């Protein structure tokens, strides 16, 4: 039998293809980098008015398309798939190496501290629920009402203080400092905060919030689901205790996520899931019971056969973004953000939602409402008549969207579903989001479609069906 190939050998062909595609992709704007090749970039969709058009995927904040590089790497590895940590066979050993090397890659991508653990999960939601299960006794949790439900809701067994939405970054820090200083009893505490809003795209003052937390004896976890795909994230520079993010927002939609950070709470808690992989030794006792010795490494919280393909796809995305260079990716995204915001500003009927104001730094996530339009109706028309995919609803951030829309906090609302017929007011908004794989033509088409719909109205009739606004084909 030949010597076992290392991971680099297995994926070399895929990396060569990805490099060629990246080089041959040109940007419409010479001052900006080219968009990274993504899977599905040439998919065409039918229009209700007739014909087909290349699909403009502008819902990256929900789930980003796979990078072509990621897809090629996964396809190159797939024939070598084997059980991780479980077998003596050639493919099992190769897959185990791939899995553990991916852990190292993610730690480097996040600039983790020595001794930090990288735990692979299913998603950001799963990561934060895992951390919630490790909280020490009597730990208090502090979270702003502006958070995504993944950050807002996992703390069911803790005493939670929900902080009102701040209107400036400085107010966010001051609000947190007062709440932490006034906590009673003055015991262990955890702050959970987003890096970039999934509604407004605005960047939060993470480093300053981390300093405030530590000054008051608290720890902090960063929800980087919307930040990591757009900006470099450093555990050490931000001085956060943990970071959580999802592969499906990082151009690696294969069912894995990450919780990375300090090991002590993870080691001191019961395993998140009990089962094989989390246990080092299991033995029967004389009384008929079972004694279990659990791992103290990240494996403690990774029971069951791991999703090696999902994990490897995250590592591949981390490498691809790092090699592309975040400086150029950020600059190109700023160009797209400016184009969208300028286009929307030219439509008086459009109101862009914001916490911190027009000048706040942000990622490519923009939410808005249109006067005289039900947001679900508007989003349906963008899809059916222009081939543009956006999101409408409350974006799993109900308290924040209600605050931004100026509604009563008790008003009913359902994430992603309208409560009114087309043309009537509803408690929801429209969100456009984009990233490293978005070509200029997609945002240009979006801006043009918004202007045309507001000026001329929809060309088709729509109706509500199963809670969604859809073209009326009857």
PDB file of N, CA and C in Angstrom, residues 21-86:
ATOM      1  N   UNK A  21      -9.907  30.043 -11.505  1.00  0.00           N
ATOM      2  CA  UNK A  21     -11.176  30.755 -11.620  1.00  0.00           C
ATOM      3  C   UNK A  21     -11.075  32.136 -11.008  1.00  0.00           C
ATOM      4  N   UNK A  22     -10.366  32.233  -9.877  1.00  0.00           N
ATOM      5  CA  UNK A  22     -10.234  33.526  -9.220  1.00  0.00           C
ATOM      6  C   UNK A  22      -9.453  34.502 -10.091  1.00  0.00           C
ATOM      7  N   UNK A  23      -8.415  34.006 -10.729  1.00  0.00           N
ATOM      8  CA  UNK A  23      -7.585  34.869 -11.561  1.00  0.00           C
ATOM      9  C   UNK A  23      -8.350  35.367 -12.780  1.00  0.00           C
ATOM     10  N   UNK A  24      -9.204  34.498 -13.351  1.00  0.00           N
ATOM     11  CA  UNK A  24      -9.853  34.857 -14.605  1.00  0.00           C
ATOM     12  C   UNK A  24     -11.177  35.593 -14.420  1.00  0.00           C
ATOM     13  N   UNK A  25     -11.579  35.864 -13.166  1.00  0.00           N
ATOM     14  CA  UNK A  25     -12.798  36.610 -12.902  1.00  0.00           C
ATOM     15  C   UNK A  25     -12.460  38.090 -12.812  1.00  0.00           C
ATOM     16  N   UNK A  26     -13.080  38.899 -13.653  1.00  0.00           N
ATOM     17  CA  UNK A  26     -12.761  40.314 -13.693  1.00  0.00           C
ATOM     18  C   UNK A  26     -13.827  41.143 -12.997  1.00  0.00           C
ATOM     19  N   UNK A  27     -13.416  42.290 -12.462  1.00  0.00           N
ATOM     20  CA  UNK A  27     -14.337  43.198 -11.800  1.00  0.00           C
ATOM     21  C   UNK A  27     -14.726  44.314 -12.751  1.00  0.00           C
ATOM     22  N   UNK A  28     -15.992  44.751 -12.623  1.00  0.00           N
ATOM     23  CA  UNK A  28     -16.454  45.863 -13.452  1.00  0.00           C
ATOM     24  C   UNK A  28     -15.823  47.173 -13.017  1.00  0.00           C
ATOM     25  N   UNK A  29     -15.349  47.236 -11.793  1.00  0.00           N
ATOM     26  CA  UNK A  29     -14.758  48.449 -11.253  1.00  0.00           C
ATOM     27  C   UNK A  29     -13.271  48.204 -11.040  1.00  0.00           C
ATOM     28  N   UNK A  30     -12.399  48.902 -11.749  1.00  0.00           N
ATOM     29  CA  UNK A  30     -10.965  48.636 -11.649  1.00  0.00           C
ATOM     30  C   UNK A  30     -10.391  48.919 -10.272  1.00  0.00           C
ATOM     31  N   UNK A  31     -11.105  49.717  -9.429  1.00  0.00           N
ATOM     32  CA  UNK A  31     -10.570  50.042  -8.113  1.00  0.00           C
ATOM     33  C   UNK A  31     -10.881  48.953  -7.100  1.00  0.00           C
ATOM     34  N   UNK A  32     -11.689  47.968  -7.484  1.00  0.00           N
ATOM     35  CA  UNK A  32     -12.144  46.955  -6.543  1.00  0.00           C
ATOM     36  C   UNK A  32     -11.714  45.572  -6.993  1.00  0.00           C
ATOM     37  N   UNK A  33     -11.611  44.644  -6.014  1.00  0.00           N
ATOM     38  CA  UNK A  33     -11.295  43.261  -6.332  1.00  0.00           C
ATOM     39  C   UNK A  33     -12.468  42.613  -7.052  1.00  0.00           C
ATOM     40  N   UNK A  34     -12.192  41.524  -7.742  1.00  0.00           N
ATOM     41  CA  UNK A  34     -13.263  40.770  -8.393  1.00  0.00           C
ATOM     42  C   UNK A  34     -14.065  40.025  -7.342  1.00  0.00           C
ATOM     43  N   UNK A  35     -15.344  39.770  -7.622  1.00  0.00           N
ATOM     44  CA  UNK A  35     -16.100  38.912  -6.701  1.00  0.00           C
ATOM     45  C   UNK A  35     -15.516  37.513  -6.707  1.00  0.00           C
ATOM     46  N   UNK A  36     -15.541  36.849  -5.570  1.00  0.00           N
ATOM     47  CA  UNK A  36     -15.056  35.482  -5.515  1.00  0.00           C
ATOM     48  C   UNK A  36     -16.061  34.560  -6.205  1.00  0.00           C
ATOM     49  N   UNK A  37     -15.590  33.575  -6.953  1.00  0.00           N
ATOM     50  CA  UNK A  37     -16.517  32.651  -7.618  1.00  0.00           C
ATOM     51  C   UNK A  37     -17.334  31.865  -6.604  1.00  0.00           C
ATOM     52  N   UNK A  38     -18.644  31.834  -6.797  1.00  0.00           N
ATOM     53  CA  UNK A  38     -19.529  31.085  -5.915  1.00  0.00           C
ATOM     54  C   UNK A  38     -20.353  30.104  -6.734  1.00  0.00           C
ATOM     55  N   UNK A  39     -20.790  29.056  -6.073  1.00  0.00           N
ATOM     56  CA  UNK A  39     -21.628  28.058  -6.725  1.00  0.00           C
ATOM     57  C   UNK A  39     -22.988  28.668  -7.047  1.00  0.00           C
ATOM     58  N   UNK A  40     -23.509  28.384  -8.224  1.00  0.00           N
ATOM     59  CA  UNK A  40     -24.821  28.879  -8.610  1.00  0.00           C
ATOM     60  C   UNK A  40     -24.819  30.256  -9.233  1.00  0.00           C
ATOM     61  N   UNK A  41     -23.627  30.779  -9.539  1.00  0.00           N
ATOM     62  CA  UNK A  41     -23.561  32.148 -10.057  1.00  0.00           C
ATOM     63  C   UNK A  41     -24.170  32.270 -11.458  1.00  0.00           C
ATOM     64  N   UNK A  42     -24.335  31.149 -12.154  1.00  0.00           N
ATOM     65  CA  UNK A  42     -24.900  31.178 -13.504  1.00  0.00           C
ATOM     66  C   UNK A  42     -26.320  30.593 -13.569  1.00  0.00           C
ATOM     67  N   UNK A  43     -26.928  30.331 -12.424  1.00  0.00           N
ATOM     68  CA  UNK A  43     -28.271  29.753 -12.403  1.00  0.00           C
ATOM     69  C   UNK A  43     -29.276  30.764 -12.945  1.00  0.00           C
ATOM     70  N   UNK A  44     -30.157  30.314 -13.820  1.00  0.00           N
ATOM     71  CA  UNK A  44     -31.220  31.183 -14.322  1.00  0.00           C
ATOM     72  C   UNK A  44     -32.552  30.763 -13.712  1.00  0.00           C
ATOM     73  N   UNK A  45     -33.448  31.746 -13.542  1.00  0.00           N
ATOM     74  CA  UNK A  45     -34.759  31.491 -12.954  1.00  0.00           C
ATOM     75  C   UNK A  45     -35.834  32.101 -13.854  1.00  0.00           C
ATOM     76  N   UNK A  46     -37.036  31.521 -13.848  1.00  0.00           N
ATOM     77  CA  UNK A  46     -38.106  32.060 -14.693  1.00  0.00           C
ATOM     78  C   UNK A  46     -38.710  33.318 -14.086  1.00  0.00           C
ATOM     79  N   UNK A  47     -39.155  34.227 -14.925  1.00  0.00           N
ATOM     80  CA  UNK A  47     -39.881  35.419 -14.509  1.00  0.00           C
ATOM     81  C   UNK A  47     -41.364  35.224 -14.789  1.00  0.00           C
ATOM     82  N   UNK A  48     -42.192  35.718 -13.884  1.00  0.00           N
ATOM     83  CA  UNK A  48     -43.628  35.562 -14.053  1.00  0.00           C
ATOM     84  C   UNK A  48     -44.123  36.299 -15.287  1.00  0.00           C
ATOM     85  N   UNK A  49     -43.375  37.324 -15.705  1.00  0.00           N
ATOM     86  CA  UNK A  49     -43.742  38.118 -16.881  1.00  0.00           C
ATOM     87  C   UNK A  49     -43.236  37.497 -18.181  1.00  0.00           C
ATOM     88  N   UNK A  50     -42.511  36.377 -18.071  1.00  0.00           N
ATOM     89  CA  UNK A  50     -41.989  35.695 -19.242  1.00  0.00           C
ATOM     90  C   UNK A  50     -40.480  35.759 -19.335  1.00  0.00           C
ATOM     91  N   UNK A  51     -39.885  34.711 -19.861  1.00  0.00           N
ATOM     92  CA  UNK A  51     -38.436  34.672 -20.022  1.00  0.00           C
ATOM     93  C   UNK A  51     -37.722  34.228 -18.756  1.00  0.00           C
ATOM     94  N   UNK A  52     -36.386  34.256 -18.823  1.00  0.00           N
ATOM     95  CA  UNK A  52     -35.539  33.871 -17.706  1.00  0.00           C
ATOM     96  C   UNK A  52     -34.456  34.917 -17.502  1.00  0.00           C
ATOM     97  N   UNK A  53     -33.871  34.906 -16.301  1.00  0.00           N
ATOM     98  CA  UNK A  53     -32.803  35.839 -15.983  1.00  0.00           C
ATOM     99  C   UNK A  53     -31.857  35.156 -15.001  1.00  0.00           C
ATOM    100  N   UNK A  54     -30.593  35.542 -15.027  1.00  0.00           N
ATOM    101  CA  UNK A  54     -29.644  35.014 -14.046  1.00  0.00           C
ATOM    102  C   UNK A  54     -30.076  35.448 -12.646  1.00  0.00           C
ATOM    103  N   UNK A  55     -30.140  34.498 -11.736  1.00  0.00           N
ATOM    104  CA  UNK A  55     -30.626  34.771 -10.380  1.00  0.00           C
ATOM    105  C   UNK A  55     -29.660  35.681  -9.633  1.00  0.00           C
ATOM    106  N   UNK A  56     -30.210  36.727  -9.028  1.00  0.00           N
ATOM    107  CA  UNK A  56     -29.422  37.642  -8.192  1.00  0.00           C
ATOM    108  C   UNK A  56     -29.644  37.265  -6.739  1.00  0.00           C
ATOM    109  N   UNK A  57     -28.706  36.530  -6.163  1.00  0.00           N
ATOM    110  CA  UNK A  57     -28.811  36.080  -4.779  1.00  0.00           C
ATOM    111  C   UNK A  57     -28.386  37.214  -3.857  1.00  0.00           C
ATOM    112  N   UNK A  58     -29.351  37.882  -3.257  1.00  0.00           N
ATOM    113  CA  UNK A  58     -29.074  39.008  -2.366  1.00  0.00           C
ATOM    114  C   UNK A  58     -29.680  38.749  -0.996  1.00  0.00           C
ATOM    115  N   UNK A  59     -29.473  37.514  -0.511  1.00  0.00           N
ATOM    116  CA  UNK A  59     -29.939  37.124   0.815  1.00  0.00           C
ATOM    117  C   UNK A  59     -28.807  36.436   1.577  1.00  0.00           C
ATOM    118  N   UNK A  60     -27.593  36.986   1.431  1.00  0.00           N
ATOM    119  CA  UNK A  60     -26.408  36.395   2.063  1.00  0.00           C
ATOM    120  C   UNK A  60     -26.521  36.339   3.573  1.00  0.00           C
ATOM    121  N   UNK A  61     -27.247  37.277   4.179  1.00  0.00           N
ATOM    122  CA  UNK A  61     -27.348  37.305   5.635  1.00  0.00           C
ATOM    123  C   UNK A  61     -28.113  36.105   6.170  1.00  0.00           C
ATOM    124  N   UNK A  62     -28.956  35.502   5.345  1.00  0.00           N
ATOM    125  CA  UNK A  62     -29.660  34.289   5.750  1.00  0.00           C
ATOM    126  C   UNK A  62     -28.778  33.078   5.519  1.00  0.00           C
ATOM    127  N   UNK A  63     -28.247  32.955   4.308  1.00  0.00           N
ATOM    128  CA  UNK A  63     -27.359  31.850   3.977  1.00  0.00           C
ATOM    129  C   UNK A  63     -26.607  32.217   2.705  1.00  0.00           C
ATOM    130  N   UNK A  64     -25.302  32.196   2.770  1.00  0.00           N
ATOM    131  CA  UNK A  64     -24.491  32.589   1.620  1.00  0.00           C
ATOM    132  C   UNK A  64     -24.234  31.392   0.726  1.00  0.00           C
ATOM    133  N   UNK A  65     -24.113  31.615  -0.586  1.00  0.00           N
ATOM    134  CA  UNK A  65     -23.787  30.499  -1.484  1.00  0.00           C
ATOM    135  C   UNK A  65     -22.393  29.952  -1.182  1.00  0.00           C
ATOM    136  N   UNK A  66     -22.187  28.704  -1.512  1.00  0.00           N
ATOM    137  CA  UNK A  66     -20.872  28.101  -1.313  1.00  0.00           C
ATOM    138  C   UNK A  66     -19.854  28.726  -2.252  1.00  0.00           C
ATOM    139  N   UNK A  67     -18.701  29.045  -1.720  1.00  0.00           N
ATOM    140  CA  UNK A  67     -17.599  29.439  -2.591  1.00  0.00           C
ATOM    141  C   UNK A  67     -17.260  28.271  -3.518  1.00  0.00           C
ATOM    142  N   UNK A  68     -16.938  28.564  -4.762  1.00  0.00           N
ATOM    143  CA  UNK A  68     -16.522  27.517  -5.686  1.00  0.00           C
ATOM    144  C   UNK A  68     -15.322  26.765  -5.133  1.00  0.00           C
ATOM    145  N   UNK A  69     -14.427  27.488  -4.498  1.00  0.00           N
ATOM    146  CA  UNK A  69     -13.247  26.863  -3.883  1.00  0.00           C
ATOM    147  C   UNK A  69     -13.672  25.836  -2.824  1.00  0.00           C
ATOM    148  N   UNK A  70     -14.659  26.187  -2.021  1.00  0.00           N
ATOM    149  CA  UNK A  70     -15.139  25.274  -0.988  1.00  0.00           C
ATOM    150  C   UNK A  70     -15.752  24.032  -1.625  1.00  0.00           C
ATOM    151  N   UNK A  71     -16.593  24.247  -2.614  1.00  0.00           N
ATOM    152  CA  UNK A  71     -17.228  23.118  -3.300  1.00  0.00           C
ATOM    153  C   UNK A  71     -16.183  22.199  -3.938  1.00  0.00           C
ATOM    154  N   UNK A  72     -15.177  22.774  -4.577  1.00  0.00           N
ATOM    155  CA  UNK A  72     -14.143  21.969  -5.210  1.00  0.00           C
ATOM    156  C   UNK A  72     -13.347  21.181  -4.176  1.00  0.00           C
ATOM    157  N   UNK A  73     -13.043  21.818  -3.051  1.00  0.00           N
ATOM    158  CA  UNK A  73     -12.304  21.115  -2.000  1.00  0.00           C
ATOM    159  C   UNK A  73     -13.116  19.953  -1.442  1.00  0.00           C
ATOM    160  N   UNK A  74     -14.396  20.194  -1.186  1.00  0.00           N
ATOM    161  CA  UNK A  74     -15.263  19.140  -0.660  1.00  0.00           C
ATOM    162  C   UNK A  74     -15.379  17.993  -1.662  1.00  0.00           C
ATOM    163  N   UNK A  75     -15.553  18.336  -2.949  1.00  0.00           N
ATOM    164  CA  UNK A  75     -15.669  17.299  -3.972  1.00  0.00           C
ATOM    165  C   UNK A  75     -14.384  16.482  -4.088  1.00  0.00           C
ATOM    166  N   UNK A  76     -13.240  17.138  -3.938  1.00  0.00           N
ATOM    167  CA  UNK A  76     -11.965  16.427  -4.014  1.00  0.00           C
ATOM    168  C   UNK A  76     -11.774  15.478  -2.836  1.00  0.00           C
ATOM    169  N   UNK A  77     -12.288  15.878  -1.669  1.00  0.00           N
ATOM    170  CA  UNK A  77     -12.143  15.030  -0.480  1.00  0.00           C
ATOM    171  C   UNK A  77     -13.162  13.886  -0.447  1.00  0.00           C
ATOM    172  N   UNK A  78     -14.361  14.124  -0.976  1.00  0.00           N
ATOM    173  CA  UNK A  78     -15.483  13.203  -0.788  1.00  0.00           C
ATOM    174  C   UNK A  78     -15.142  11.733  -1.047  1.00  0.00           C
ATOM    175  N   UNK A  79     -14.381  11.385  -2.085  1.00  0.00           N
ATOM    176  CA  UNK A  79     -14.069   9.961  -2.292  1.00  0.00           C
ATOM    177  C   UNK A  79     -13.225   9.362  -1.170  1.00  0.00           C
ATOM    178  N   UNK A  80     -12.570  10.219  -0.381  1.00  0.00           N
ATOM    179  CA  UNK A  80     -11.708   9.752   0.692  1.00  0.00           C
ATOM    180  C   UNK A  80     -12.423   9.732   2.041  1.00  0.00           C
ATOM    181  N   UNK A  81     -13.730   9.993   2.024  1.00  0.00           N
ATOM    182  CA  UNK A  81     -14.484  10.093   3.284  1.00  0.00           C
ATOM    183  C   UNK A  81     -14.386   8.810   4.096  1.00  0.00           C
ATOM    184  N   UNK A  82     -14.187   8.982   5.395  1.00  0.00           N
ATOM    185  CA  UNK A  82     -14.172   7.856   6.318  1.00  0.00           C
ATOM    186  C   UNK A  82     -14.586   8.311   7.698  1.00  0.00           C
ATOM    187  N   UNK A  83     -14.825   7.372   8.608  1.00  0.00           N
ATOM    188  CA  UNK A  83     -15.256   7.712   9.962  1.00  0.00           C
ATOM    189  C   UNK A  83     -14.114   8.380  10.725  1.00  0.00           C
ATOM    190  N   UNK A  84     -14.457   9.463  11.420  1.00  0.00           N
ATOM    191  CA  UNK A  84     -13.447  10.245  12.151  1.00  0.00           C
ATOM    192  C   UNK A  84     -13.251   9.679  13.551  1.00  0.00           C
ATOM    193  N   UNK A  85     -11.986   9.526  13.958  1.00  0.00           N
ATOM    194  CA  UNK A  85     -11.623   9.071  15.301  1.00  0.00           C
ATOM    195  C   UNK A  85     -12.094   7.642  15.582  1.00  0.00           C
ATOM    196  N   UNK A  86     -12.537   6.946  14.575  1.00  0.00           N
ATOM    197  CA  UNK A  86     -13.176   5.666  14.856  1.00  0.00           C
ATOM    198  C   UNK A  86     -12.465   4.465  14.229  1.00  0.00           C
TER     199      UNK A  86
END
